Coordinates of C-alpha atoms and ligand atoms in Angstrom, one line a residue:
Chain A
M1 CA 11.4 -58.8 56.9
S2 CA 8.3 -56.6 56.4
I3 CA 6.8 -54.8 59.4
P4 CA 3.5 -56.8 59.4
R5 CA 5.4 -60.1 59.1
F6 CA 7.4 -59.3 62.2
W7 CA 4.6 -57.6 64.1
R8 CA 2.4 -60.7 63.7
E9 CA 4.8 -62.7 65.8
I10 CA 5.7 -60.1 68.5
R11 CA 3.9 -62.0 71.2
Q12 CA 5.9 -65.2 70.5
R13 CA 9.2 -63.5 69.9
Y14 CA 9.1 -61.2 72.9
K15 CA 7.0 -63.1 75.4
G16 CA 7.5 -66.7 74.5
I17 CA 3.9 -67.6 74.1
G18 CA 3.4 -71.2 72.8
T19 CA 0.6 -73.7 73.0
E20 CA -0.1 -76.8 75.1
C21 CA -2.1 -79.8 73.7
G22 CA -5.2 -80.4 75.8
V23 CA -5.1 -84.1 74.9
C24 CA -1.5 -85.1 75.5
N25 CA -0.2 -82.0 77.4
R26 CA 2.8 -81.6 75.1
V27 CA 4.0 -78.1 74.8
Y28 CA 4.8 -76.4 71.5
F29 CA 6.7 -73.3 70.5
P30 CA 5.8 -71.4 68.3
P31 CA 2.1 -72.0 68.7
R32 CA 0.4 -74.8 66.7
E33 CA -3.3 -75.2 65.9
V34 CA -3.0 -79.0 65.6
C35 CA -0.9 -81.3 67.8
P36 CA 1.4 -83.4 65.5
D37 CA 0.9 -86.4 67.8
C38 CA -2.8 -86.2 68.4
G39 CA -3.9 -84.8 65.0
R40 CA -7.6 -83.9 64.8
D41 CA -8.4 -85.0 68.4
S42 CA -6.5 -81.9 69.4
L43 CA -8.4 -79.5 67.2
G44 CA -9.9 -76.7 69.3
D45 CA -8.1 -78.1 72.3
M46 CA -4.8 -76.3 72.0
K47 CA -4.4 -73.8 74.9
E48 CA -2.0 -70.8 75.1
R49 CA 1.0 -71.5 77.3
E50 CA 3.8 -69.2 78.3
I51 CA 7.3 -70.8 78.0
S52 CA 9.4 -70.2 81.2
G53 CA 12.5 -69.4 79.2
K54 CA 14.7 -71.8 81.2
G55 CA 16.3 -74.8 79.6
K56 CA 19.4 -76.9 78.9
V57 CA 21.8 -76.8 75.9
L58 CA 21.1 -79.9 73.7
T59 CA 23.8 -79.1 71.1
F60 CA 25.7 -76.1 69.9
T61 CA 28.1 -74.7 67.2
E62 CA 30.3 -71.8 66.7
V63 CA 29.4 -69.9 63.5
H64 CA 32.3 -68.4 61.5
E65 CA 30.4 -67.6 58.3
P66 CA 27.4 -65.7 59.5
M67 CA 24.1 -64.5 58.1
P68 CA 24.4 -60.9 56.7
D69 CA 22.7 -59.3 59.8
F70 CA 25.1 -61.1 62.2
E71 CA 28.5 -60.3 60.6
I72 CA 29.5 -57.9 63.4
L73 CA 29.1 -60.7 66.0
S74 CA 31.2 -63.3 64.1
P75 CA 32.2 -65.8 65.4
Y76 CA 29.1 -66.4 67.5
I77 CA 27.5 -69.5 69.2
M78 CA 24.2 -71.0 68.0
A79 CA 22.5 -73.7 70.2
I80 CA 19.4 -75.9 70.3
V81 CA 18.0 -75.6 73.8
E82 CA 15.6 -78.0 75.4
M83 CA 13.3 -75.9 77.5
D84 CA 11.9 -77.1 80.9
E85 CA 8.5 -77.6 79.2
G86 CA 10.1 -80.2 76.8
V87 CA 9.9 -78.0 73.7
R88 CA 13.2 -77.1 71.9
M89 CA 14.2 -73.7 70.5
T90 CA 17.1 -72.5 68.3
G91 CA 18.9 -69.4 69.4
Q92 CA 22.1 -67.6 69.9
L93 CA 24.1 -68.2 73.1
V94 CA 25.6 -65.1 74.6
G95 CA 27.6 -64.2 77.8
V96 CA 29.8 -67.3 77.5
E97 CA 33.0 -68.3 75.7
F98 CA 32.6 -71.1 73.1
D99 CA 35.1 -73.4 74.9
E100 CA 33.1 -73.0 78.2
V101 CA 29.8 -74.3 76.6
K102 CA 28.8 -77.8 77.5
N103 CA 25.8 -80.0 76.6
G104 CA 23.3 -79.8 79.5
M105 CA 24.4 -76.3 80.5
E106 CA 21.5 -74.4 82.1
V107 CA 20.5 -71.4 80.2
E108 CA 17.7 -68.8 80.2
A109 CA 16.1 -66.7 77.4
V110 CA 16.7 -62.9 77.4
L111 CA 15.4 -60.2 75.1
R112 CA 18.0 -58.9 72.7
K113 CA 18.3 -57.0 69.5
L114 CA 18.4 -59.4 66.5
G115 CA 18.8 -57.0 63.6
E116 CA 17.5 -53.9 61.9
E117 CA 15.9 -53.1 58.5
S118 CA 18.2 -50.1 57.9
P119 CA 19.9 -47.5 60.1
S120 CA 16.6 -45.6 60.3
G121 CA 14.2 -48.6 59.9
I122 CA 12.7 -50.9 62.5
I123 CA 14.8 -52.8 64.9
Y124 CA 14.0 -56.5 65.5
Y125 CA 14.2 -57.9 69.0
G126 CA 13.9 -61.5 70.0
Y127 CA 15.3 -64.0 72.4
K128 CA 18.8 -65.1 72.9
F129 CA 20.1 -67.5 75.6
R130 CA 22.6 -66.9 78.3
P131 CA 23.9 -69.1 81.1
C132 CA 21.8 -69.0 84.3
R133 CA 23.4 -67.1 87.1
Chain B
M1 CA 0.4 -98.7 36.9
R2 CA 2.8 -98.9 34.1
E3 CA 6.5 -99.6 34.4
V4 CA 8.8 -96.7 33.6
A5 CA 12.2 -96.4 31.8
I6 CA 14.7 -93.7 31.3
I7 CA 15.8 -93.6 27.6
G8 CA 17.8 -90.4 27.5
I9 CA 20.2 -88.3 29.7
G10 CA 21.9 -85.0 29.4
E11 CA 23.9 -82.7 31.8
T12 CA 26.1 -79.7 31.6
K13 CA 29.4 -79.5 33.3
I14 CA 28.9 -78.3 36.9
G15 CA 30.7 -75.3 38.4
E16 CA 30.9 -71.5 38.2
L17 CA 29.6 -71.2 34.6
W18 CA 29.7 -67.4 34.0
D19 CA 29.0 -67.7 30.3
L20 CA 25.8 -69.7 30.8
S21 CA 22.4 -68.4 31.9
L22 CA 19.7 -70.5 33.7
R23 CA 17.9 -70.6 30.3
D24 CA 21.1 -72.0 28.7
L25 CA 21.7 -74.6 31.4
G26 CA 18.2 -76.0 31.1
I27 CA 18.2 -76.0 27.3
H28 CA 21.7 -77.5 26.9
A29 CA 20.9 -80.4 29.3
G30 CA 17.4 -80.9 27.8
L31 CA 18.5 -81.0 24.2
E32 CA 21.3 -83.4 25.0
A33 CA 18.8 -85.8 26.7
I34 CA 16.3 -85.5 23.8
Q35 CA 19.1 -86.3 21.4
D36 CA 20.3 -89.2 23.5
A37 CA 16.8 -90.7 23.6
G38 CA 16.2 -90.1 19.9
V39 CA 12.7 -88.6 20.5
T40 CA 11.3 -85.8 18.4
G41 CA 9.9 -82.6 19.9
D42 CA 6.4 -83.5 18.8
E43 CA 6.4 -86.7 20.9
I44 CA 7.2 -84.8 24.1
E45 CA 4.0 -84.6 26.1
K46 CA 5.2 -82.8 29.3
L47 CA 8.2 -81.0 30.8
Y48 CA 8.9 -80.8 34.5
I49 CA 11.7 -78.6 35.8
G50 CA 13.2 -78.9 39.3
N51 CA 14.5 -75.5 40.5
M52 CA 14.9 -74.1 44.0
S53 CA 14.9 -70.4 43.8
A54 CA 15.2 -68.7 40.4
G55 CA 13.0 -65.9 41.8
R56 CA 15.6 -64.9 44.3
L57 CA 18.8 -66.0 42.4
I58 CA 18.1 -64.4 39.0
N59 CA 14.7 -62.6 39.6
Q60 CA 12.9 -64.8 37.2
E61 CA 9.9 -66.9 38.2
H62 CA 7.9 -69.1 35.9
I63 CA 10.9 -70.7 34.3
A64 CA 9.5 -73.9 33.0
P65 CA 7.6 -72.3 30.0
M66 CA 10.7 -70.2 29.4
I67 CA 12.9 -73.2 29.1
A68 CA 10.3 -75.0 27.0
D69 CA 10.1 -72.0 24.7
Y70 CA 13.8 -71.8 24.0
A71 CA 14.1 -75.6 23.6
G72 CA 11.6 -75.3 20.7
L73 CA 8.8 -76.9 22.8
E74 CA 6.3 -74.0 23.1
G75 CA 2.9 -75.5 23.5
T76 CA 4.1 -78.4 25.6
P77 CA 2.8 -78.4 29.2
A78 CA 5.7 -77.2 31.3
V79 CA 5.7 -77.0 35.1
R80 CA 8.4 -76.1 37.7
I81 CA 8.6 -78.2 40.9
E82 CA 10.1 -76.8 44.1
S83 CA 11.2 -78.7 47.2
G84 CA 14.4 -76.9 48.2
G85 CA 17.4 -79.1 47.4
A86 CA 15.1 -82.0 46.6
S87 CA 13.4 -80.1 43.7
G88 CA 15.1 -82.2 41.0
G89 CA 14.2 -85.5 42.7
M90 CA 10.7 -84.4 43.3
A91 CA 10.3 -83.3 39.7
L92 CA 11.5 -86.8 38.6
A93 CA 8.9 -88.3 40.9
E94 CA 6.2 -86.2 39.1
G95 CA 7.5 -87.3 35.7
F96 CA 7.5 -90.9 36.9
M97 CA 3.8 -90.6 38.0
A98 CA 2.8 -89.0 34.7
V99 CA 4.2 -92.0 32.7
A100 CA 3.3 -94.7 35.2
S101 CA -0.3 -93.5 35.4
G102 CA -0.8 -93.8 31.7
M103 CA -1.5 -90.1 31.2
N104 CA 1.7 -89.4 29.2
D105 CA 4.1 -91.5 27.2
I106 CA 7.2 -89.3 26.6
V107 CA 8.0 -86.9 29.5
V108 CA 11.2 -84.8 29.9
V109 CA 12.3 -84.0 33.4
G110 CA 15.0 -81.4 33.9
G111 CA 16.7 -79.6 36.7
A112 CA 18.6 -76.3 36.6
E113 CA 20.0 -73.8 39.0
K114 CA 22.1 -70.7 38.6
M115 CA 23.7 -70.1 42.0
T116 CA 26.6 -67.8 41.1
D117 CA 24.9 -64.7 39.7
V118 CA 24.5 -63.5 43.3
G119 CA 27.4 -63.3 45.8
D120 CA 28.4 -66.1 48.2
V121 CA 26.7 -64.6 51.3
E122 CA 23.5 -64.0 49.4
A123 CA 23.5 -67.4 47.9
K124 CA 23.9 -69.0 51.3
D125 CA 21.1 -66.7 52.7
I126 CA 18.8 -67.9 49.9
L127 CA 19.7 -71.5 50.6
S128 CA 18.9 -71.0 54.3
S129 CA 15.3 -70.1 53.2
T130 CA 14.8 -73.9 52.7
G131 CA 15.1 -74.2 56.5
D132 CA 12.6 -72.5 58.9
R133 CA 13.2 -68.8 58.1
E134 CA 11.1 -67.4 61.0
W135 CA 12.3 -69.8 63.8
E136 CA 15.8 -70.6 62.8
S137 CA 17.6 -68.2 60.5
V138 CA 16.0 -65.0 61.9
F139 CA 17.8 -65.9 65.2
G140 CA 21.2 -66.2 63.4
A141 CA 21.2 -69.9 62.3
T142 CA 23.0 -70.2 58.9
F143 CA 22.2 -73.2 56.7
D144 CA 25.8 -74.5 57.5
S145 CA 25.1 -74.1 61.3
L146 CA 22.0 -76.2 61.2
Y147 CA 24.0 -79.1 59.7
A148 CA 26.8 -78.4 62.2
L149 CA 24.3 -78.8 65.0
M150 CA 23.3 -82.2 63.6
A151 CA 27.0 -83.1 63.2
K152 CA 27.9 -82.1 66.8
H153 CA 24.9 -84.1 68.1
H154 CA 25.8 -87.1 66.0
M155 CA 29.4 -87.0 67.3
D156 CA 28.2 -86.7 70.9
V157 CA 25.6 -89.5 70.7
Y158 CA 27.4 -92.1 68.5
G159 CA 31.1 -91.2 68.9
T160 CA 31.4 -90.2 65.2
T161 CA 34.8 -88.6 64.8
R162 CA 36.1 -85.5 62.9
E163 CA 38.3 -87.9 60.8
Q164 CA 35.2 -90.0 59.8
L165 CA 33.5 -86.9 58.6
A166 CA 36.6 -85.8 56.6
Q167 CA 36.9 -89.3 55.0
V168 CA 33.5 -88.6 53.3
A169 CA 35.1 -85.6 51.5
V170 CA 38.3 -87.5 50.6
K171 CA 36.3 -90.4 49.1
N172 CA 34.0 -88.2 47.1
H173 CA 36.9 -86.2 45.7
Y174 CA 38.6 -89.5 44.7
N175 CA 35.4 -90.3 42.7
G176 CA 35.0 -86.8 41.4
A177 CA 38.5 -86.9 40.0
R178 CA 37.2 -89.6 37.7
N179 CA 34.1 -87.7 36.5
P180 CA 34.6 -85.3 33.5
N181 CA 31.5 -83.3 34.5
A182 CA 32.5 -82.7 38.1
Q183 CA 33.3 -79.3 39.4
F184 CA 36.3 -80.5 41.4
Q185 CA 38.3 -83.2 39.5
R186 CA 41.1 -83.6 42.0
E187 CA 41.8 -85.8 44.9
I188 CA 42.4 -84.2 48.3
P189 CA 44.3 -85.6 51.4
L190 CA 42.6 -86.1 54.7
K191 CA 44.7 -83.4 56.3
M192 CA 43.5 -80.8 53.9
V193 CA 39.9 -81.4 55.1
L194 CA 40.8 -81.5 58.8
N195 CA 42.8 -78.3 58.5
S196 CA 40.3 -76.4 56.4
P197 CA 39.0 -73.1 58.0
A198 CA 36.0 -73.4 60.3
V199 CA 32.7 -72.6 58.7
S200 CA 30.5 -73.7 61.6
T201 CA 32.1 -76.1 64.1
P202 CA 32.7 -79.0 63.8
L203 CA 32.3 -78.4 60.0
G204 CA 35.1 -76.8 58.0
M205 CA 35.2 -75.5 54.4
F206 CA 36.0 -78.9 53.0
D207 CA 33.0 -80.4 54.8
C208 CA 30.7 -78.3 52.7
A209 CA 29.7 -78.9 49.1
P210 CA 30.1 -75.9 46.7
L211 CA 27.1 -73.8 45.5
S212 CA 27.2 -74.4 41.7
D213 CA 25.6 -73.7 38.4
G214 CA 24.3 -76.7 36.4
G215 CA 21.6 -78.3 34.4
A216 CA 20.6 -81.9 33.9
A217 CA 17.7 -83.7 32.2
V218 CA 16.3 -87.2 31.5
V219 CA 13.6 -88.6 29.1
L220 CA 11.0 -91.0 30.5
C221 CA 8.7 -93.4 28.7
P222 CA 6.8 -96.7 29.4
V223 CA 9.0 -99.8 29.5
E224 CA 7.0 -101.4 26.6
I225 CA 8.1 -98.8 24.1
A226 CA 11.6 -98.1 25.5
E227 CA 13.5 -100.2 23.0
S228 CA 12.0 -98.3 20.0
Y229 CA 14.2 -95.3 20.8
S230 CA 17.9 -95.0 20.4
G231 CA 19.1 -94.4 24.0
K232 CA 19.9 -97.6 26.0
P233 CA 17.1 -97.8 28.6
V234 CA 17.4 -98.1 32.3
R235 CA 14.5 -99.1 34.6
M236 CA 13.0 -96.7 37.1
M237 CA 11.7 -99.2 39.6
G238 CA 10.8 -97.4 42.8
V239 CA 9.9 -93.9 44.0
G240 CA 9.4 -92.8 47.6
M241 CA 9.0 -89.4 49.2
G242 CA 8.8 -88.2 52.8
S243 CA 8.7 -85.1 54.9
D244 CA 9.5 -84.0 58.5
H245 CA 9.2 -81.1 60.8
M246 CA 10.7 -78.0 59.1
A247 CA 12.9 -76.8 61.9
V248 CA 15.8 -79.1 63.0
H249 CA 14.9 -78.5 66.7
D250 CA 11.4 -80.0 66.3
R251 CA 12.7 -83.3 64.9
Q252 CA 12.1 -86.4 67.0
S253 CA 15.9 -86.9 66.9
I254 CA 18.1 -84.3 65.5
D255 CA 20.8 -86.7 64.3
T256 CA 18.2 -88.6 62.1
M257 CA 16.4 -87.6 59.0
K258 CA 12.9 -89.2 59.2
A259 CA 12.1 -87.9 55.7
T260 CA 14.9 -89.9 54.3
N261 CA 13.9 -92.9 56.4
L262 CA 10.3 -92.8 55.1
A263 CA 11.3 -92.1 51.5
A264 CA 13.8 -95.0 51.3
R265 CA 11.3 -97.4 52.9
R266 CA 8.5 -96.4 50.5
A267 CA 10.8 -96.7 47.4
L268 CA 12.2 -100.1 48.5
D269 CA 8.7 -101.4 49.3
M270 CA 7.7 -100.6 45.7
T271 CA 10.4 -102.7 44.3
G272 CA 10.6 -105.7 46.7
L273 CA 14.3 -105.1 46.9
E274 CA 16.4 -104.3 50.0
C275 CA 19.4 -102.1 50.7
S276 CA 21.6 -105.2 50.4
N277 CA 20.5 -105.5 46.7
M278 CA 21.9 -102.1 45.8
D279 CA 25.3 -101.9 44.1
F280 CA 25.6 -98.1 44.4
A281 CA 23.9 -95.1 45.9
E282 CA 24.0 -91.4 45.0
V283 CA 23.2 -89.7 48.3
H284 CA 22.7 -86.0 49.3
D285 CA 26.1 -85.1 50.7
N286 CA 25.7 -81.3 50.8
Y287 CA 27.8 -81.7 54.0
T288 CA 30.0 -84.6 55.1
I289 CA 27.7 -85.3 58.0
S290 CA 24.8 -85.5 55.6
E291 CA 26.3 -88.6 53.8
I292 CA 26.9 -90.3 57.2
M293 CA 23.3 -89.7 58.3
A294 CA 22.0 -90.7 54.8
I295 CA 23.7 -94.1 54.7
E296 CA 22.3 -94.8 58.1
D297 CA 18.8 -93.4 57.6
I298 CA 18.4 -95.1 54.2
G299 CA 19.3 -98.4 55.9
F300 CA 22.8 -99.3 54.4
F301 CA 24.3 -99.2 57.9
N302 CA 23.0 -99.3 61.5
K303 CA 22.4 -96.0 63.2
G304 CA 25.7 -94.8 64.5
D305 CA 27.8 -97.0 62.2
G306 CA 27.9 -94.5 59.3
G307 CA 31.1 -93.0 60.5
P308 CA 33.0 -96.2 61.2
A309 CA 31.7 -97.7 57.9
T310 CA 33.1 -94.8 56.0
Q311 CA 36.4 -95.1 57.8
R312 CA 36.5 -98.9 57.0
G313 CA 36.2 -98.1 53.4
D314 CA 32.8 -99.8 53.1
T315 CA 31.4 -96.9 51.0
A316 CA 34.4 -96.5 48.6
L317 CA 34.1 -97.3 44.9
N318 CA 33.6 -101.0 44.4
S319 CA 33.5 -101.9 48.1
K320 CA 30.4 -103.0 50.1
I321 CA 28.2 -100.3 48.6
S322 CA 29.7 -97.6 46.3
V323 CA 28.4 -94.4 47.7
N324 CA 28.5 -91.3 45.5
P325 CA 30.5 -92.8 42.6
S326 CA 29.9 -89.5 40.7
G327 CA 31.8 -87.5 43.4
G328 CA 28.5 -86.4 45.0
L329 CA 27.5 -82.9 45.7
K330 CA 30.9 -82.5 47.4
A331 CA 33.0 -83.0 44.3
K332 CA 30.6 -83.2 41.4
G333 CA 29.0 -80.0 42.6
Q334 CA 25.7 -78.7 44.0
P335 CA 23.4 -76.9 41.4
V336 CA 20.8 -77.1 44.1
G337 CA 17.5 -77.7 42.3
A338 CA 19.2 -79.8 39.6
V339 CA 20.9 -82.2 42.0
G340 CA 18.2 -84.9 41.9
I341 CA 18.4 -85.1 38.1
N342 CA 22.3 -85.1 38.2
Q343 CA 22.0 -88.1 40.5
A344 CA 19.6 -89.9 38.1
V345 CA 22.0 -89.2 35.2
E346 CA 24.8 -90.8 37.2
A347 CA 22.5 -93.8 37.9
V348 CA 21.9 -94.3 34.2
I349 CA 25.5 -93.9 33.3
Q350 CA 26.5 -96.6 35.8
L351 CA 23.7 -99.0 34.7
R352 CA 24.8 -98.5 31.0
D353 CA 28.4 -99.4 32.0
K354 CA 29.6 -96.0 30.7
A355 CA 31.2 -94.6 33.9
G356 CA 34.8 -95.3 32.8
D357 CA 37.3 -95.1 35.7
R358 CA 34.5 -94.7 38.3
Q359 CA 32.4 -97.6 37.0
V360 CA 30.8 -99.8 39.7
D361 CA 31.5 -103.3 38.5
D362 CA 28.4 -105.4 37.5
A363 CA 26.0 -102.7 38.7
E364 CA 22.5 -104.2 38.7
Y365 CA 20.6 -101.8 41.0
G366 CA 21.3 -98.3 42.2
L367 CA 19.5 -95.8 44.5
T368 CA 19.4 -92.0 44.5
H369 CA 18.6 -89.9 47.6
N370 CA 17.8 -86.2 47.4
V371 CA 17.1 -83.9 50.4
G372 CA 15.2 -80.6 50.7
G373 CA 16.4 -78.0 53.2
T374 CA 17.8 -79.5 56.4
G375 CA 15.6 -82.6 55.9
G376 CA 12.1 -81.1 55.7
S377 CA 11.6 -83.3 52.6
A378 CA 13.4 -86.2 50.9
V379 CA 12.9 -88.4 47.9
V380 CA 14.5 -91.7 46.9
H381 CA 14.5 -93.4 43.5
I382 CA 15.6 -96.9 42.6
F383 CA 17.0 -97.8 39.2
G384 CA 17.7 -101.2 37.6
R385 CA 19.7 -102.4 34.7
W386 CA 17.8 -103.0 31.5
S387 CA 16.7 -106.6 30.7
P388 CA 14.2 -106.9 27.9
Ligands
ZN1 ZN1 -1.2 -83.9 71.6

């Protein structure tokens, strides 16, 4: 991924900044300029909203044939997490064995390295999830 | 709006075709279709090509004029249509509209994909670009894993079993064993699917369709002039398209493809027919779970009954509804951007009674269903037997 393409989304990836619809109060992540439910009524009424980072596992899988950047981690767990704000996110689940993961498990987002351009290139950070202590 | 017929079909064998380039695949299929229809090059007014990712797979963009050029059609308008795995079906929809609108009489719609010039890992990475790159795959989600997440959820919500998923692969290999163009022409036992190595749990290797090379093409014209050509016509009766949130996690329900639901409803409404009128369906079984979701979301079975219906044998050849008589993506193969045209070719073969050992008896109506990405887009076509 190019540096500008990554840099553009640093606020979302590192800090979990999403948006909240001023009409129906639904929360979105990543940010949207239009609420899919309210359409043009929401134009200009989407407010910035920080996602707490806490949520529950909705569903999960153990990946055995990974993406090129993730080979060293294989097998690893991917999950869809339903955040306390109602929005869902896809991320890796760490700090737990696959057979210990359950639907509804409480997890929190943590900042972790996701990959790197090359040994001397930029390193990407972003969120992963781990069980709440 | 004019009624539309298919008067010619062509397709290459599907598989790892090391001796054929993308250009060859498009041309072989196209020339076969043109010959089947009995049209001349001068009569062809437009060419559409469905293709997912020639740019990343073979470093060649702008492939429609290239294929037109080598098919001896330079000068003919030629456009590539991209909608991930639904590129072929979407190209067919464009061809349909060109003829139905009255703008063109003879239109050729092809699909071609060359998946095996890059390695397996790269091919899968390219395929994952049809999901949400920035909010799914960057975080480690493979294309397989996104379908695995749908599968796990479907199992948890509806009680769909591992055996029911596996039965999809067994059935489609049974049908593929009867298709001379299929990549895998052999039957497989249930145990082999259940014991195949994990790709992304609960999906194993035999739950996944291969990534293949292949080309397919059809020739369209208005119904009124269909009988003046040599190929036996089939009616294209309905077309429906739909879209949904790009990322799986944003979907209203992650075990349901709304794009499929909308596309099927729109196509059926155009014809006045219902699912119960269909004799067969070619559905987008890129994974076993995909077929189970498809037969529910199109409306052949109630939500949650896709697994049990498969296990009961309701989707086997010449049962309640023959699903994927061609062998589907699982056994016939998955030349990604060509899939929608391969499905249309099968529909025509069935409605011409030319399917041999995999013939659906007395087939009157058939439906094809083609999905882009993880369900970000879908297209459904409905075909009917020719009656003058
Ligand atoms: Zn809203």
